[in-house]
Coordinates of C-alpha atoms in Angstrom, one line a residue:
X27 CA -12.5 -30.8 5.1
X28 CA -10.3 -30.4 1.8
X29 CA -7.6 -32.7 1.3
X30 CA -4.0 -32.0 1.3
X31 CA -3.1 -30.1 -2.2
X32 CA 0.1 -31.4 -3.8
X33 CA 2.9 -29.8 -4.1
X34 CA 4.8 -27.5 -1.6
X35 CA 3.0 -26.1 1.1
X36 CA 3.3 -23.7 3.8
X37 CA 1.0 -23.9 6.8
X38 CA 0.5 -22.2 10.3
X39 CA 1.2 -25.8 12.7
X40 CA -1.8 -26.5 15.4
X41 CA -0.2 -26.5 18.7
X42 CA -0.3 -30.0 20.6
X43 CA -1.4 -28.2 23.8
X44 CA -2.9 -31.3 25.2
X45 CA 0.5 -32.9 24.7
X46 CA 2.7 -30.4 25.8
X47 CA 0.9 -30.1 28.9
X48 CA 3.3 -30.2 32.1
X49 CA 3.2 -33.6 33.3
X50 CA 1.2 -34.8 36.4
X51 CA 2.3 -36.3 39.4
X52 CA 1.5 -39.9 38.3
X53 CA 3.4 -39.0 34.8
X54 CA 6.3 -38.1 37.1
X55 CA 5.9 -40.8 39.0
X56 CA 5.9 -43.2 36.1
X57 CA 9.0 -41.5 34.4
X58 CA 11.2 -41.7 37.7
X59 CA 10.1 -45.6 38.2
X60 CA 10.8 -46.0 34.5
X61 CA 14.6 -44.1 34.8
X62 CA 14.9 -46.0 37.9
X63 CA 14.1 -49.8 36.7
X64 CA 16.5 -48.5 33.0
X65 CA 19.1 -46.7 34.0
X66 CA 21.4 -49.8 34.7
X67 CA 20.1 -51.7 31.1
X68 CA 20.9 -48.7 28.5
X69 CA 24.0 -47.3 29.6
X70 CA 24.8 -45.9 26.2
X71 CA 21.0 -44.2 26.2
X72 CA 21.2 -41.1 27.4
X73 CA 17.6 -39.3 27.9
X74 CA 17.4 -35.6 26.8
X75 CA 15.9 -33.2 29.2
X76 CA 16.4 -30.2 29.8
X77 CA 20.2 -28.9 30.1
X78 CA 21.0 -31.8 27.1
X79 CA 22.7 -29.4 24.3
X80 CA 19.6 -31.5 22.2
X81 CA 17.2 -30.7 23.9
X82 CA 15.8 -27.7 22.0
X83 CA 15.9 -29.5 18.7
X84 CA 14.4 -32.2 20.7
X85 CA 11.5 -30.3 21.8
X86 CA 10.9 -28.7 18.0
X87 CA 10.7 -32.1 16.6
X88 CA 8.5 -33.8 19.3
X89 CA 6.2 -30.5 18.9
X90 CA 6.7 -30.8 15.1
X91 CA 6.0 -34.1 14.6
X92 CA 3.1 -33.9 16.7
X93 CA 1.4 -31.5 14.3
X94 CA 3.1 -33.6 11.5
X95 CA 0.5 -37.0 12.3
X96 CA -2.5 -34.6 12.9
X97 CA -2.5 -33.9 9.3
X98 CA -2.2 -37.2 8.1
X99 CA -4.8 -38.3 10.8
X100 CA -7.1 -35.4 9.4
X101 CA -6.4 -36.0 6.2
X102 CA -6.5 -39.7 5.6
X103 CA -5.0 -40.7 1.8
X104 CA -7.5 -42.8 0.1
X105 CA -7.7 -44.2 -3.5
X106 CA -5.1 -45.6 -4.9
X107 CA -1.5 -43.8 -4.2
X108 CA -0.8 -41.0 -6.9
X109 CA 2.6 -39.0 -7.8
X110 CA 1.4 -36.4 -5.6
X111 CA 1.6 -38.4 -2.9
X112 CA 5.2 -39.0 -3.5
X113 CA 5.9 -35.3 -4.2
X114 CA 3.9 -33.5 -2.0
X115 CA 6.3 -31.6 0.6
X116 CA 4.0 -29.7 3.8
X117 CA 6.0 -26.7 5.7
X118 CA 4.5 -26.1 9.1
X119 CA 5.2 -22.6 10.8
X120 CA 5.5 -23.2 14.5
X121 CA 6.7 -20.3 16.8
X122 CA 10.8 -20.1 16.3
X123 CA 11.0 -22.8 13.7
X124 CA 9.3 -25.0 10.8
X125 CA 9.0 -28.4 10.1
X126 CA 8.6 -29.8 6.8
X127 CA 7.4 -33.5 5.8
X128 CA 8.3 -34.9 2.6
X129 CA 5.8 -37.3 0.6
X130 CA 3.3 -37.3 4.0
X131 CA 0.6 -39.0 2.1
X132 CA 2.8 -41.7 0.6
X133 CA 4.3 -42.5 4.3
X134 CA 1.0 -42.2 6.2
X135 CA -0.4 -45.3 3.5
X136 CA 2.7 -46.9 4.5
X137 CA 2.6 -47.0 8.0
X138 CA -0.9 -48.1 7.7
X139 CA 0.1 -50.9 5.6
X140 CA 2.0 -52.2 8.2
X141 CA -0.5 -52.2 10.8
X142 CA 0.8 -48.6 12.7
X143 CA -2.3 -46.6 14.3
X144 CA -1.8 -43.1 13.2
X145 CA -2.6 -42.1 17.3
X146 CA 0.2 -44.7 18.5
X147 CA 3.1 -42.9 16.0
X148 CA 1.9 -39.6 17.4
X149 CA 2.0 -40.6 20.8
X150 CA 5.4 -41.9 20.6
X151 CA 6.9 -38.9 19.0
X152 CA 5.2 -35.8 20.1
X153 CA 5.8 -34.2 23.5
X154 CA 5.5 -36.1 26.6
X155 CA 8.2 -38.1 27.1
X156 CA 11.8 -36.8 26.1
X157 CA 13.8 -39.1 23.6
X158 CA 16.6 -40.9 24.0
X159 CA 20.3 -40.3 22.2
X160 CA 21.9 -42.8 20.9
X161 CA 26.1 -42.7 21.0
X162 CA 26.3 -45.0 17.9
X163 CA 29.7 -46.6 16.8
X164 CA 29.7 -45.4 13.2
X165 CA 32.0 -43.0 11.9
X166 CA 29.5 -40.1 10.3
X167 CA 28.3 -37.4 11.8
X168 CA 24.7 -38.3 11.9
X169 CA 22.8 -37.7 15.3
X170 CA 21.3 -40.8 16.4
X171 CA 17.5 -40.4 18.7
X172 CA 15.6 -43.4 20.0
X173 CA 11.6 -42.4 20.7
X174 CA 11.3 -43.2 24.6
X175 CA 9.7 -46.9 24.7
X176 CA 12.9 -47.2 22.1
X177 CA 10.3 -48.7 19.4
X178 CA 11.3 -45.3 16.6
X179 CA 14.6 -44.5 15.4
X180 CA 15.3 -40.8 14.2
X181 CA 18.8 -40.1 12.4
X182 CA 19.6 -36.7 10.9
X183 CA 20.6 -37.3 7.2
X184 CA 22.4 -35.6 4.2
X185 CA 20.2 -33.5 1.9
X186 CA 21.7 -35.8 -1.0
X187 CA 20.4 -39.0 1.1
X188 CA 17.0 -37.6 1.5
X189 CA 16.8 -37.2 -2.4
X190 CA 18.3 -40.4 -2.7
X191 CA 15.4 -42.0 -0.6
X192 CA 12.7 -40.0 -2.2
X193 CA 13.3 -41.1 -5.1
X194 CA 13.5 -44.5 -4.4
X195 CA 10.4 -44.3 -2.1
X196 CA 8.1 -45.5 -5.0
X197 CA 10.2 -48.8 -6.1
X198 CA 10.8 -49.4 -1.8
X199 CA 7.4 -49.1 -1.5
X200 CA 6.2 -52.0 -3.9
X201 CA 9.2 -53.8 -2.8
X202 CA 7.1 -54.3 0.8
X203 CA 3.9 -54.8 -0.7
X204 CA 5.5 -57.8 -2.8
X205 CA 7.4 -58.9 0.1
X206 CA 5.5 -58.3 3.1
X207 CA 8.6 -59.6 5.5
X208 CA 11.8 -58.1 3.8
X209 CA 14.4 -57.4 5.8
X210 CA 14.7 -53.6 4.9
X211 CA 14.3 -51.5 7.5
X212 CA 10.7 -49.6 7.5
X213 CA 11.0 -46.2 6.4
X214 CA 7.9 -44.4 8.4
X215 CA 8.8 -40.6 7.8
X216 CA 11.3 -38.0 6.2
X217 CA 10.8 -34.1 7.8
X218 CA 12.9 -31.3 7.3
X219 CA 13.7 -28.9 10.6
X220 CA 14.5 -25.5 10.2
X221 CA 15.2 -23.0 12.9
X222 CA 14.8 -19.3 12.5
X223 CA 17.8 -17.7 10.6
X224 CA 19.1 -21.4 10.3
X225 CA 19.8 -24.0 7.8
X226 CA 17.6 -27.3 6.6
X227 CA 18.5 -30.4 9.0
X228 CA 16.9 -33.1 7.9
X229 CA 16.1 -36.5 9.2
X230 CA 13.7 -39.8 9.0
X231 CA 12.1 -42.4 11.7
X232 CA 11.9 -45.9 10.9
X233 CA 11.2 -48.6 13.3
X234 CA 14.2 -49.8 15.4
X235 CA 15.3 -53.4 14.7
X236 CA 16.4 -53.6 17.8
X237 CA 12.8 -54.0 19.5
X238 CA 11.7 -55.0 22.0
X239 CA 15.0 -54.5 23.6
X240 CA 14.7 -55.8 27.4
X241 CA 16.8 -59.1 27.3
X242 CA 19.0 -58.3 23.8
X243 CA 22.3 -59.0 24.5
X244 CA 24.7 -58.6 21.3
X245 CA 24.3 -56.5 18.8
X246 CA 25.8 -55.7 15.3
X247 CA 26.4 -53.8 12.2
X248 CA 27.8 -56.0 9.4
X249 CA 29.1 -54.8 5.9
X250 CA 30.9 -57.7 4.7
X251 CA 34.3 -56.2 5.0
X252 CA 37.3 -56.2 7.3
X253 CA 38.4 -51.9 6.8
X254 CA 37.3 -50.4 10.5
X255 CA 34.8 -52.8 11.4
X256 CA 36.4 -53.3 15.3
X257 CA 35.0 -52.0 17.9
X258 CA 36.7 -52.1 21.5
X259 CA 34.2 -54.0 23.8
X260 CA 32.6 -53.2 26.8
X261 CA 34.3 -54.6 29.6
X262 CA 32.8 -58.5 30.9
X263 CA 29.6 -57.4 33.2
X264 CA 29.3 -54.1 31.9
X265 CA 25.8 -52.4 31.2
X266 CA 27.5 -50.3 28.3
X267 CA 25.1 -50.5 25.2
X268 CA 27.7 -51.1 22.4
X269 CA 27.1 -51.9 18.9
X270 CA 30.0 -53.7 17.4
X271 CA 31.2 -54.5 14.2
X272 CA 31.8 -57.3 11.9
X273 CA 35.6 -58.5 13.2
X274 CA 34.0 -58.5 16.6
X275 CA 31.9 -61.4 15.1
X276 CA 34.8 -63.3 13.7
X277 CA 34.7 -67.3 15.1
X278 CA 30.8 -67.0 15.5
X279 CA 28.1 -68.2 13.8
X280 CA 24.3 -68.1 13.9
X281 CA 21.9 -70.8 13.9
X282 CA 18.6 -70.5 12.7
X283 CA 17.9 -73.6 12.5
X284 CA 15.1 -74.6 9.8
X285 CA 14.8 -70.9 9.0
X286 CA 18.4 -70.2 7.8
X287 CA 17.3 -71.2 3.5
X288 CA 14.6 -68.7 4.2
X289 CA 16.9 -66.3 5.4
X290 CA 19.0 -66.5 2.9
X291 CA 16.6 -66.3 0.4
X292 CA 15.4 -63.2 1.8
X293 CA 18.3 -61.6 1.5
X294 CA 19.3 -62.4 -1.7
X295 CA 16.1 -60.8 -2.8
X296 CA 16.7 -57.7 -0.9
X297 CA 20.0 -56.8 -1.5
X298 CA 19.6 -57.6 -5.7
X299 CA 17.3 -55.0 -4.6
X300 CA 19.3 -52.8 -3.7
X301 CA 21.7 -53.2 -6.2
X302 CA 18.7 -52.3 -8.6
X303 CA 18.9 -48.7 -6.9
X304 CA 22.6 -48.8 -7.5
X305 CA 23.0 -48.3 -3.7
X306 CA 25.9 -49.8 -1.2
X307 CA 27.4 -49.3 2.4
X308 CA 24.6 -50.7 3.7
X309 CA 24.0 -52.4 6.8
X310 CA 22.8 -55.8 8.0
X311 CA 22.1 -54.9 12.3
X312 CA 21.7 -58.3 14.1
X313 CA 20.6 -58.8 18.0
X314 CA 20.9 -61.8 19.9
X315 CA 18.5 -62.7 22.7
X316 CA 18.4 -66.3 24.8
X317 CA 15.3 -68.1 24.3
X318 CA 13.7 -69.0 27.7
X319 CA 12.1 -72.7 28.1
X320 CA 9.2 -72.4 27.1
X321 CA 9.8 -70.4 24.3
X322 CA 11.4 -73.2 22.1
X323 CA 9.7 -75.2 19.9
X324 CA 6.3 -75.6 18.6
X325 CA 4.2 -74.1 20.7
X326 CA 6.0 -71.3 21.9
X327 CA 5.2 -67.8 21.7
X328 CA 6.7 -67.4 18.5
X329 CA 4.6 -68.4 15.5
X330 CA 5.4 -69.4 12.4
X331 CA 3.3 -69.5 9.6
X332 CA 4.0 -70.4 5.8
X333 CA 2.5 -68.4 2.7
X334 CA 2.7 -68.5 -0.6
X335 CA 6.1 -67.5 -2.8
X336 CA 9.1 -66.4 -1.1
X337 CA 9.3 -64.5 -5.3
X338 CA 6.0 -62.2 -4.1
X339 CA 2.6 -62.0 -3.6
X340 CA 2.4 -60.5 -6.9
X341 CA 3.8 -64.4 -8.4
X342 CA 1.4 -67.3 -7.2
X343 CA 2.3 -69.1 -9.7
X344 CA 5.9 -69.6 -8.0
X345 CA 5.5 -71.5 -4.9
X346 CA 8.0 -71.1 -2.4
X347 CA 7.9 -70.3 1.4
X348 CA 7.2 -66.6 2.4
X349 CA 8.2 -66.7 6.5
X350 CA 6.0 -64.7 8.3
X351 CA 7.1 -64.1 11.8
X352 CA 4.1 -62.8 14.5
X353 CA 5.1 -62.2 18.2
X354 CA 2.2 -61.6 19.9
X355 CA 1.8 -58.1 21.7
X356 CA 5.1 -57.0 20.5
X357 CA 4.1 -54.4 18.3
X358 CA 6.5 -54.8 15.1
X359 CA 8.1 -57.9 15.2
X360 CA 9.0 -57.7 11.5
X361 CA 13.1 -58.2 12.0
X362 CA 12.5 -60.9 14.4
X363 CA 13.4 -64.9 14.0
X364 CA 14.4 -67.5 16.1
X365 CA 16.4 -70.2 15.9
X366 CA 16.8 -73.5 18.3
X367 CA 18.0 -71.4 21.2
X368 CA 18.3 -67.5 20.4
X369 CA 15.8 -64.9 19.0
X370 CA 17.4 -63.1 16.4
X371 CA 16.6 -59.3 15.5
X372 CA 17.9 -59.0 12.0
X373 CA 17.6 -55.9 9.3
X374 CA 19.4 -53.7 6.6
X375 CA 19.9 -50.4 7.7
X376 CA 21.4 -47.5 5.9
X377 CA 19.4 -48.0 2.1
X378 CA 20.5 -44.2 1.1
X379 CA 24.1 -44.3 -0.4
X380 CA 24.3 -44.5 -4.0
X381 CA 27.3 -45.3 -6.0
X382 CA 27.6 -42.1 -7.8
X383 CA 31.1 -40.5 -8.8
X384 CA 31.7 -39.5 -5.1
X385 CA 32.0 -42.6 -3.7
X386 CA 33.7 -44.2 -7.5
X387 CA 36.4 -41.5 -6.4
X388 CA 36.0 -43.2 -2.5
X389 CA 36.6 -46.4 -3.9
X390 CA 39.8 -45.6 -6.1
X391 CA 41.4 -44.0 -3.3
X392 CA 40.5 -46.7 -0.9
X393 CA 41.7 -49.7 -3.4
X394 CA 45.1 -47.2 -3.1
X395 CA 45.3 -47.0 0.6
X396 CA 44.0 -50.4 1.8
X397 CA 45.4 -52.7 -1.0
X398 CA 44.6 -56.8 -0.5
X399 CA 42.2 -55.6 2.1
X400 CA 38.2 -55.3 1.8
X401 CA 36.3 -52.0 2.8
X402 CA 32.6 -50.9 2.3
X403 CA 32.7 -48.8 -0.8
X404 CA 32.6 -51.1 -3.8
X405 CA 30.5 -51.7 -6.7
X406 CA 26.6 -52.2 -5.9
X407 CA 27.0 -55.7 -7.3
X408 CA 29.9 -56.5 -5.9
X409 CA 28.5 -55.3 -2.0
X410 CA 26.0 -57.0 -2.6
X411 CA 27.0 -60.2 -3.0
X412 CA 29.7 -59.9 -0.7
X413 CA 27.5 -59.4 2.2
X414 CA 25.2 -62.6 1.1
X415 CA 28.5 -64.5 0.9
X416 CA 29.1 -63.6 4.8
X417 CA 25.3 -64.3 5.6
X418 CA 26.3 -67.7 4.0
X419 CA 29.4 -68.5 5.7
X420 CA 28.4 -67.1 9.1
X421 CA 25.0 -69.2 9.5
X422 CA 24.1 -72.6 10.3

C-alpha cells in the first residue's frame, strides 16, 4: 500500500466496527466493578455516557480517532522525518462529521520514540469505554477529557494555539530527542473536529502527568505568580479532585532529596527553552504521593539510573548527570521522581501561548490594574526565570 501523500487530504474514515461493537456482559461487568471501586476516588471525574451534553462529540472523537491510529498503524513513517511530515494535514469523512489530524506522521514517530504501541493509543482512545471530564480550576474556556484508565489528556484549544504548536513541533521534537527526560509535557496528537454545518474545534492528547493516579494526593498548577492563583479547598476528608494553585502552596516545600540539582537543572533547560519559542503562561503541575516502606531507598521499585550529560545526548563531551526515572509496569513514568518520602509527579503544561502583541497589550493593562503585584503575563524571559526562582525557593 502507498504511503500517505503530503499535504492536505480528504479521505472516506474506515469505520471501527469491531470497536464500536455493543459491549458484552463481561465488558459490562468490568465497567460497573470499575465505576463501583472509582466512584469515591475521582469525585471531580465525571464519566460521559450517554445523556452527558458531551457525549456526542465524545463519541465523534473516540470513533475519529480510532480511524485516526489505523492510518498511522497502516502507514508506518520510515526514513528519516521530512517537512511533509510536519505539514501533512489528513481529513477523514465519517457519517455527520470529519476529523482532521495535523502533522500525523510527525506524531506517530513521536509516540514511537517514546515507547507508545500504536495498538495501546488506539485502544485507549477509540470507542469502548467512554472518557472522563475533567472540571479543571483554570479560568479558559477549554474542555478538559481524561481517556478512561486516565493515562491521555484531551483539551480543546484555540486555532491560534494549534498554529503556535505546529510550528514549534519541529524544535519540541529535537528538544526530546536531546533530552530524553524533559519535563515538557508529551505532545502525542493535534486533530481537528468538525460537525456538519459546524465550525473547526480543535484539540490535542498528551500523556497526563498525573499518572498512575490511585494514591496521588495533592496536586498543582504553579505559574510563579501571586494574581488568581487560590483556589478554595476541598473540605478535610473530602474525595473532591481539586487542582489548586500556587498560594495554596505557600509554607510548603518539596524535598527531593539527592534529585533536587537535577531538578533544577532540568528546568532551567526547559524553560530557556521555552523562552526560545518566545512562549509564557505556562505551567509547572506537581502531584504528591506517600512512599510506602518498601519503596524507599535503594532497592525500591523506583530506579534510578545515571547517563551521560544533563546538556544532551547530542554533547558527550559535557558530562553531567541525565536522571532517568523507570517505574516498572507503569507505562509512562516520564514526570515521575521521588524523593526521601513522597513520589512526585512533576511537568510543564500549557507550551502554546506566545508573547505576541495580544498578550504585550495583556500585560500593560495588567501592570495597570494589579500594580506591586505579580501575574502570569510577562516577558518570556522574565516568566521564565521567575518560575525557576520559585522551583528554587520551594525545594529542598
Amino acid at each position: 500500500m502507498a504511503a500517505p501523500s503530503p499535504g492536505p487530504r480528504e479521505v472516506l474514515a474506515p469505520s471501527p466496527e469491531a470497536a464500536l461493537r455493543a459491549p458484552t456482559s463481561n465488558s459490562s461487568c468490568r465497567g460497573l466493578l470499575w465505576r463501583l471501586r472509582d466512584k469515591q476516588s475521582r469525585l471531580g471525574l465525571f464519566e460521559i455516557g450517554p445523556g452527558h451534553e458531551l457525549h456526542g462529540m465524545m463519541c465523534m472523537m473516540q470513533a475519529g480517532l480510532w480511524a485516526a491510529t489505523q492510518v498511522s498503524m497502516d502507514h508506518l513513517p520510515t526514513g528519516l522525518p521530512s517537512q511533509e511530515d510536519f505539514s501533512e494535514v489528513l481529513t477523514q469523512v465519517h457519517e455527520g462529521f470529519e476529523l482532521g489530524t495535523l502533522a500525523g506522521p510527525a506524531f506517530a514517530r513521536l509516540r514511537r520514540s517514546l515507547g507508545l504501541a500504536e495498538e495501546d493509543y488506539q485502544a485507549a482512545l477509540g470507542p469502548g469505554s467512554p472518557y472522563l471530564q475533567f472540571l479543571s480550576t483554570s479560568k479558559s474556556k477549554a474542555i478538559f477529557f481524561l481517556s478512561h484508565d486516565q493515562r491521555f489528556f484531551l483539551k480543546t484549544q484555540r486555532r491560534r494555539e494549534v498554529r503556535a504548536l505546529l510550528a514549534h513541533l519541529p524544535r519540541y521534537m529535537q528538544h526530546l530527542q536531546r533530552h530524553p527526560h524533559s519535563l515538557l509535557a508529551r505532545l502525542l496528537g493535534v486533530h481537528s473536529l468538525r460537525v456538519a454545518g459546524g465550525k473547526k474545534t480543535h484539540f490535542i492528547i498528551m500523556h497526563s502527568v498525573f499518572y498512575p493516579t490511585g494514591r496521588i494526593s495533592e496536586r498543582y498548577d504553579i505559574k510563579g505568580c501571586e494574581v488568581s492563583r487560590w483556589v478554595e479547598p476541598a473540605p478535610e476528608g473530602s474525595p473532591l479532585i481539586l487542582v489548586l494553585k500556587d498560594l495554596n502552596f505557600q509554607g510548603k516545600t518539596i524535598n527531593l532529596g539527592s534529585q533536587r540539582s537535577w531538578f533544577l537543572r532540568q528546568m532551567e533547560l526547559d524553560t530557556t527553552f521555552l523562552r526560545e519559542l518566545n512562549v509564557l503562561d505556562y505551567s509547572l503541575l506537581m502531584a504528591f504521593q506517600c512512599l510506602h516502606e518498601d519503596e524507599r531507598g535503594p532497592g525500591s521499585s523506583l530506579i534510578f539510573r545515571m547517563a551521560r550529560s544533563v546538556q544532551g545526548t547530542q554533547s558527550p563531551e559535557e558530562p553531567g548527570a541525565q536522571n532517568r526515572r523507570l517505574l516498572p509496569d507503569a507505562p509512562n513514568a516520564l514526570h515521575i521522581l521521588d524523593g526521601p518520602e513522597q513520589r512526585h509527579f512533576l511537568g510543564l503544561v500549557d507550551l502554546a501561548t506566545v508573547y505576541g502583541l495580544r498578550k504585550r497589550l495583556e500585560h500593560l493593562w495588567k501592570a495597570l490594574r494589579y500594580p506591586g503585584r505579580t501575574f502570569s503575563t510577562v516577558s518570556p524571559a522574565r516568566y521564565a526565570r521567575r518560575l525557576c526562582q520559585w522551583v528554587e525557593a520551594h525545594t529542598e
